[in-house]
PDB file of C-alpha atoms in Angstrom:
ATOM      1  CA  MET A1395     167.017 -93.784 181.339  1.00 36.00           C
ATOM      2  CA  ASP A1396     163.630 -92.743 181.915  1.00 41.00           C
ATOM      3  CA  ARG A1397     162.634 -95.031 178.716  1.00 49.00           C
ATOM      4  CA  TYR A1398     163.200 -98.427 177.229  1.00 60.00           C
ATOM      5  CA  VAL A1399     162.181-100.601 174.359  1.00 69.00           C
ATOM      6  CA  THR A1400     158.579-101.483 174.953  1.00 74.00           C
ATOM      7  CA  GLY A1401     157.471-105.439 173.473  1.00 82.00           C
ATOM      8  CA  ALA A1402     154.269-103.492 171.613  1.00 82.00           C
ATOM      9  CA  VAL A1403     157.359-101.663 169.481  1.00 82.00           C
ATOM     10  CA  ILE A1404     159.404-104.982 168.865  1.00 87.00           C
ATOM     11  CA  ARG A1405     156.313-106.912 167.814  1.00 89.00           C
ATOM     12  CA  LYS A1406     154.820-103.609 165.580  1.00 87.00           C
ATOM     13  CA  LEU A1407     158.618-103.128 163.948  1.00 87.00           C
ATOM     14  CA  ARG A1408     158.637-106.595 163.250  1.00 90.00           C
ATOM     15  CA  GLU A1409     155.211-107.347 161.897  1.00 91.00           C
ATOM     16  CA  ASP A1410     155.305-103.685 159.789  1.00 88.00           C
ATOM     17  CA  LYS A1411     157.956-105.213 158.363  1.00 89.00           C
ATOM     18  CA  LYS A1412     156.697-109.243 157.912  1.00 94.00           C
ATOM     19  CA  MET A1413     158.731-110.796 159.682  1.00 93.00           C
ATOM     20  CA  THR A1414     158.340-114.244 161.852  1.00 93.00           C
ATOM     21  CA  GLN A1415     159.825-113.902 165.333  1.00 93.00           C
ATOM     22  CA  GLU A1416     162.111-116.465 164.266  1.00 94.00           C
ATOM     23  CA  GLU A1417     163.110-114.670 161.238  1.00 94.00           C
ATOM     24  CA  LEU A1418     164.187-111.316 163.445  1.00 93.00           C
ATOM     25  CA  ALA A1419     165.493-113.658 166.048  1.00 92.00           C
ATOM     26  CA  ALA A1420     167.850-115.347 163.075  1.00 94.00           C
ATOM     27  CA  LYS A1421     168.567-111.552 162.605  1.00 93.00           C
ATOM     28  CA  ILE A1422     170.267-110.937 166.125  1.00 92.00           C
ATOM     29  CA  PHE A1423     171.158-114.056 166.851  1.00 91.00           C
ATOM     30  CA  VAL A1424     168.706-115.082 169.907  1.00 90.00           C
ATOM     31  CA  SER A1425     166.440-117.501 170.498  1.00 89.00           C
ATOM     32  CA  SER A1426     162.778-117.078 168.943  1.00 90.00           C
ATOM     33  CA  LYS A1427     162.322-117.691 172.950  1.00 90.00           C
ATOM     34  CA  ALA A1428     164.108-114.626 173.675  1.00 89.00           C
ATOM     35  CA  VAL A1429     161.771-112.436 171.161  1.00 91.00           C
ATOM     36  CA  SER A1430     158.754-114.164 172.121  1.00 91.00           C
ATOM     37  CA  LYS A1431     159.174-113.269 175.881  1.00 87.00           C
ATOM     38  CA  TRP A1432     159.941-109.418 175.074  1.00 87.00           C
ATOM     39  CA  GLU A1433     157.287-108.967 172.406  1.00 88.00           C
ATOM     40  CA  THR A1434     154.464-110.518 175.644  1.00 86.00           C
ATOM     41  CA  GLY A1435     156.334-108.063 178.414  1.00 80.00           C
ATOM     42  CA  GLN A1436     158.427-110.929 180.289  1.00 81.00           C
ATOM     43  CA  GLY A1437     161.677-109.490 179.530  1.00 80.00           C
ATOM     44  CA  PHE A1438     163.706-106.760 177.500  1.00 81.00           C
ATOM     45  CA  PRO A1439     166.552-106.906 175.159  1.00 86.00           C
ATOM     46  CA  ASP A1440     170.150-107.061 176.601  1.00 83.00           C
ATOM     47  CA  VAL A1441     171.708-103.423 175.914  1.00 82.00           C
ATOM     48  CA  THR A1442     174.171-105.256 173.704  1.00 86.00           C
ATOM     49  CA  LEU A1443     171.007-106.284 171.653  1.00 88.00           C
ATOM     50  CA  LEU A1444     169.424-102.495 170.795  1.00 86.00           C
ATOM     51  CA  GLU A1445     171.460-102.113 167.751  1.00 89.00           C
ATOM     52  CA  PRO A1446     171.364-105.100 165.745  1.00 90.00           C
ATOM     53  CA  LEU A1447     167.971-105.257 166.813  1.00 91.00           C
ATOM     54  CA  ALA A1448     167.096-101.466 165.281  1.00 87.00           C
ATOM     55  CA  GLU A1449     169.178-102.033 162.204  1.00 90.00           C
ATOM     56  CA  ALA A1450     166.564-105.583 161.661  1.00 92.00           C
ATOM     57  CA  LEU A1451     164.016-103.810 162.536  1.00 88.00           C
ATOM     58  CA  GLY A1452     164.697-101.101 160.115  1.00 85.00           C
ATOM     59  CA  ILE A1453     165.224 -98.089 162.297  1.00 82.00           C
ATOM     60  CA  SER A1454     167.606 -96.214 164.310  1.00 78.00           C
ATOM     61  CA  VAL A1455     168.464 -96.991 167.972  1.00 79.00           C
ATOM     62  CA  ILE A1456     166.811 -93.791 169.296  1.00 74.00           C
ATOM     63  CA  GLU A1457     163.285 -94.168 167.433  1.00 74.00           C
ATOM     64  CA  LEU A1458     163.458 -98.159 168.922  1.00 78.00           C
ATOM     65  CA  LEU A1459     164.524 -96.393 172.302  1.00 75.00           C
ATOM     66  CA  SER A1460     161.614 -93.532 171.503  1.00 69.00           C
ATOM     67  CA  GLY A1461     158.916 -96.033 170.382  1.00 64.00           C
ATOM     68  CA  GLU A1462     158.694 -93.909 167.126  1.00 58.00           C
ATOM     69  CA  ASP A1463     158.937 -94.161 163.827  1.00 52.00           C
ATOM     70  CA  ILE A1464     160.530 -91.799 162.528  1.00 55.00           C
ATOM     71  CA  ARG A1465     160.679 -91.132 158.713  1.00 55.00           C
ATOM     72  CA  ASN A1466     161.485 -88.432 156.846  1.00 50.00           C
ATOM     73  CA  LEU A1467     159.177 -88.113 154.179  1.00 54.00           C
ATOM     74  CA  ASN A1468     160.955 -84.516 152.576  1.00 48.00           C
ATOM     75  CA  ARG A1469     163.333 -87.036 150.146  1.00 52.00           C
ATOM     76  CA  SER A1470     163.850 -84.287 147.493  1.00 55.00           C
ATOM     77  CA  SER A1471     164.781 -82.126 150.539  1.00 60.00           C
ATOM     78  CA  ASN A1472     162.156 -79.025 149.779  1.00 66.00           C
ATOM     79  CA  MET A1473     163.608 -76.046 152.181  1.00 72.00           C
ATOM     80  CA  THR A1474     160.267 -74.891 152.905  1.00 74.00           C
ATOM     81  CA  ARG A1475     159.465 -78.294 154.499  1.00 80.00           C
ATOM     82  CA  CYS A1476     162.680 -78.277 157.286  1.00 85.00           C
ATOM     83  CA  LYS A1477     162.059 -78.399 160.791  1.00 89.00           C
ATOM     84  CA  PHE A1478     163.638 -76.601 163.894  1.00 93.00           C
ATOM     85  CA  TYR A1479     164.670 -77.867 167.160  1.00 93.00           C
ATOM     86  CA  VAL A1480     165.591 -75.976 170.539  1.00 93.00           C
ATOM     87  CA  CYS A1481     167.261 -77.566 173.677  1.00 91.00           C
ATOM     88  CA  PRO A1482     165.828 -76.245 176.643  1.00 89.00           C
ATOM     89  CA  VAL A1483     168.637 -77.318 178.075  1.00 88.00           C
ATOM     90  CA  CYS A1484     171.413 -75.547 176.345  1.00 90.00           C
ATOM     91  CA  GLY A1485     169.844 -73.396 174.053  1.00 89.00           C
ATOM     92  CA  ASN A1486     171.236 -74.745 170.646  1.00 92.00           C
ATOM     93  CA  VAL A1487     169.062 -74.576 167.729  1.00 94.00           C
ATOM     94  CA  ILE A1488     169.002 -77.081 164.913  1.00 93.00           C
ATOM     95  CA  ASN A1489     168.084 -77.627 162.280  1.00 91.00           C
ATOM     96  CA  ALA A1490     166.936 -80.818 159.898  1.00 88.00           C
ATOM     97  CA  THR A1491     165.341 -80.627 156.244  1.00 83.00           C
ATOM     98  CA  GLY A1492     162.373 -82.875 157.187  1.00 77.00           C
ATOM     99  CA  GLY A1493     161.589 -85.332 160.058  1.00 74.00           C
ATOM    100  CA  ALA A1494     164.075 -86.622 161.793  1.00 78.00           C
ATOM    101  CA  VAL A1495     165.082 -87.942 165.778  1.00 79.00           C
ATOM    102  CA  VAL A1496     167.032 -84.817 167.137  1.00 83.00           C
ATOM    103  CA  SER A1497     168.339 -85.321 171.132  1.00 84.00           C
ATOM    104  CA  CYS A1498     170.565 -83.077 172.655  1.00 87.00           C
ATOM    105  CA  CYS A1499     172.095 -82.851 176.675  1.00 86.00           C
ATOM    106  CA  GLY A1500     170.349 -86.876 177.057  1.00 80.00           C
ATOM    107  CA  ILE A1501     166.535 -85.077 175.545  1.00 82.00           C
ATOM    108  CA  THR A1502     164.092 -86.395 172.754  1.00 81.00           C
ATOM    109  CA  LEU A1503     163.551 -82.759 171.543  1.00 85.00           C
ATOM    110  CA  PRO A1504     160.334 -82.644 169.906  1.00 87.00           C
ATOM    111  CA  ALA A1505     160.463 -80.547 165.917  1.00 88.00           C
ATOM    112  CA  LEU A1506     158.402 -76.938 166.580  1.00 92.00           C
ATOM    113  CA  GLU A1507     155.348 -76.227 165.568  1.00 92.00           C
ATOM    114  CA  ALA A1508     155.340 -72.915 163.905  1.00 92.00           C
ATOM    115  CA  GLU A1509     152.230 -70.803 164.806  1.00 93.00           C
ATOM    116  CA  PRO A1510     150.665 -67.434 162.880  1.00 93.00           C
ATOM    117  CA  CYS A1511     152.159 -64.448 164.629  1.00 93.00           C
ATOM    118  CA  ASP A1512     150.345 -62.905 166.970  1.00 92.00           C
ATOM    119  CA  GLU A1513     150.375 -58.821 168.477  1.00 90.00           C
ATOM    120  CA  GLY A1514     153.505 -60.052 170.805  1.00 89.00           C
ATOM    121  CA  HIS A1515     155.111 -61.671 167.933  1.00 93.00           C
ATOM    122  CA  GLN A1516     154.571 -59.443 164.695  1.00 94.00           C
ATOM    123  CA  ILE A1517     157.940 -59.864 162.016  1.00 95.00           C
ATOM    124  CA  LYS A1518     158.375 -56.749 160.314  1.00 96.00           C
ATOM    125  CA  VAL A1519     160.156 -56.602 157.388  1.00 96.00           C
ATOM    126  CA  GLU A1520     161.779 -53.726 155.304  1.00 96.00           C
ATOM    127  CA  THR A1521     163.621 -54.276 152.236  1.00 94.00           C
ATOM    128  CA  VAL A1522     166.964 -52.334 151.684  1.00 93.00           C
ATOM    129  CA  LYS A1523     168.698 -52.745 148.102  1.00 90.00           C
ATOM    130  CA  ASP A1524     169.329 -56.376 147.975  1.00 91.00           C
ATOM    131  CA  GLU A1525     168.240 -57.306 151.552  1.00 95.00           C
ATOM    132  CA  TYR A1526     165.804 -57.796 154.008  1.00 95.00           C
ATOM    133  CA  TYR A1527     166.005 -55.498 157.752  1.00 97.00           C
ATOM    134  CA  VAL A1528     163.939 -57.891 160.055  1.00 97.00           C
ATOM    135  CA  THR A1529     162.862 -56.551 163.423  1.00 96.00           C
ATOM    136  CA  VAL A1530     160.759 -57.883 166.021  1.00 96.00           C
ATOM    137  CA  ASP A1531     158.828 -55.751 168.584  1.00 93.00           C
ATOM    138  CA  HIS A1532     159.158 -57.916 171.430  1.00 94.00           C
ATOM    139  CA  PRO A1533     160.707 -57.192 174.626  1.00 93.00           C
ATOM    140  CA  MET A1534     164.474 -58.935 175.225  1.00 96.00           C
ATOM    141  CA  THR A1535     165.134 -59.081 178.443  1.00 96.00           C
ATOM    142  CA  LYS A1536     167.400 -62.245 180.488  1.00 93.00           C
ATOM    143  CA  ASP A1537     163.952 -64.102 180.691  1.00 92.00           C
ATOM    144  CA  HIS A1538     161.827 -63.546 178.216  1.00 94.00           C
ATOM    145  CA  TYR A1539     163.130 -62.771 174.488  1.00 95.00           C
ATOM    146  CA  ILE A1540     163.834 -63.905 170.561  1.00 96.00           C
ATOM    147  CA  SER A1541     165.985 -66.094 170.661  1.00 95.00           C
ATOM    148  CA  PHE A1542     166.557 -66.694 166.734  1.00 96.00           C
ATOM    149  CA  LEU A1543     165.385 -64.966 163.544  1.00 97.00           C
ATOM    150  CA  VAL A1544     165.554 -67.584 160.573  1.00 96.00           C
ATOM    151  CA  ALA A1545     164.513 -67.223 156.879  1.00 95.00           C
ATOM    152  CA  VAL A1546     164.208 -70.295 154.573  1.00 92.00           C
ATOM    153  CA  SER A1547     164.688 -70.242 151.027  1.00 89.00           C
ATOM    154  CA  ASP A1548     164.531 -72.028 147.673  1.00 82.00           C
ATOM    155  CA  GLY A1549     168.040 -73.218 148.415  1.00 82.00           C
ATOM    156  CA  GLY A1550     169.280 -72.851 152.201  1.00 87.00           C
ATOM    157  CA  VAL A1551     168.400 -71.802 155.545  1.00 92.00           C
ATOM    158  CA  GLN A1552     169.629 -67.920 157.058  1.00 94.00           C
ATOM    159  CA  LEU A1553     169.576 -68.551 160.932  1.00 95.00           C
ATOM    160  CA  VAL A1554     170.527 -64.665 163.385  1.00 96.00           C
ATOM    161  CA  LYS A1555     171.348 -65.959 166.923  1.00 95.00           C
ATOM    162  CA  LEU A1556     170.051 -62.919 169.072  1.00 95.00           C
ATOM    163  CA  TYR A1557     170.167 -62.140 172.787  1.00 93.00           C
ATOM    164  CA  PRO A1558     169.108 -60.865 175.317  1.00 94.00           C
ATOM    165  CA  GLU A1559     169.339 -57.506 176.316  1.00 94.00           C
ATOM    166  CA  GLY A1560     170.619 -57.025 172.641  1.00 95.00           C
ATOM    167  CA  PRO A1561     168.865 -55.894 169.480  1.00 96.00           C
ATOM    168  CA  CYS A1562     165.930 -58.105 167.651  1.00 96.00           C
ATOM    169  CA  GLU A1563     167.182 -57.323 164.413  1.00 97.00           C
ATOM    170  CA  THR A1564     169.075 -58.958 161.580  1.00 97.00           C
ATOM    171  CA  ARG A1565     169.147 -58.119 157.479  1.00 96.00           C
ATOM    172  CA  PHE A1566     168.868 -61.614 155.435  1.00 95.00           C
ATOM    173  CA  ARG A1567     169.934 -61.827 151.607  1.00 92.00           C
ATOM    174  CA  LYS A1568     166.248 -61.173 149.827  1.00 88.00           C
ATOM    175  CA  TYR A1569     166.932 -63.941 147.379  1.00 82.00           C
ATOM    176  CA  CYS A1570     164.043 -66.601 146.875  1.00 86.00           C
ATOM    177  CA  ILE A1571     163.147 -66.458 150.870  1.00 91.00           C
ATOM    178  CA  ARG A1572     159.872 -68.272 151.039  1.00 90.00           C
ATOM    179  CA  LYS A1573     158.901 -67.893 154.852  1.00 93.00           C
ATOM    180  CA  MET A1574     160.673 -65.945 158.118  1.00 95.00           C
ATOM    181  CA  TYR A1575     159.764 -67.458 161.408  1.00 96.00           C
ATOM    182  CA  ALA A1576     160.606 -65.562 164.865  1.00 96.00           C
ATOM    183  CA  TYR A1577     161.246 -68.249 167.959  1.00 96.00           C
ATOM    184  CA  CYS A1578     160.524 -66.352 171.725  1.00 95.00           C
ATOM    185  CA  ASN A1579     161.688 -68.227 173.876  1.00 93.00           C
ATOM    186  CA  ARG A1580     158.460 -68.902 175.883  1.00 91.00           C
ATOM    187  CA  HIS A1581     155.828 -69.082 173.388  1.00 93.00           C
ATOM    188  CA  GLY A1582     157.890 -70.861 170.579  1.00 93.00           C
ATOM    189  CA  LEU A1583     158.294 -70.426 166.937  1.00 95.00           C
ATOM    190  CA  PHE A1584     156.628 -67.627 165.033  1.00 96.00           C
ATOM    191  CA  MET A1585     155.916 -68.141 161.214  1.00 95.00           C
ATOM    192  CA  LEU A1586     155.401 -64.393 159.035  1.00 91.00           C
ATOM    193  CA  LYS A1587     152.008 -65.184 156.662  1.00 74.00           C
ATOM    194  CA  ASN A1588     153.106 -64.750 152.836  1.00 63.00           C
TER     195      ASN A1588
END
């Protein structure tokens, strides 16, 4: 484990909750002196205390360890605000309806930031009856390829996984699509402008 909870994080989260060291200590059954030592960097909470400490501070253990307080501000689950995460180790694609702490293969993953399509990553869309036929004129070699295509509508996400040396095309149901994305394994996420 290359990261562990720091005193500065504990202090900030405790103060955000408007708790004293004594109140936090009482919630997790330790002394206020122990909390003081953690916050001043003279010690660390025992691993068995991470779950109760995170619960008392109102965050997840992963957030506590990462030092970030991540809140999903997309309470209405507006699908156009969904986030995508890709594991660099196994290639797992994870979709969340908003901000989240996501980890895979022991790595905390950042949300992908979509860029507008550039010359090498143009998403082309043709209407075929009640579907969109989507292509990207992009190499599909073993080391450089479009990994997935996504269409986001009001009611959900259509994600199609693509593979090296395969075609870079798919069809999406036409229903209320608001955004389309393509993910290049070398250059990241690209979004088709409306």
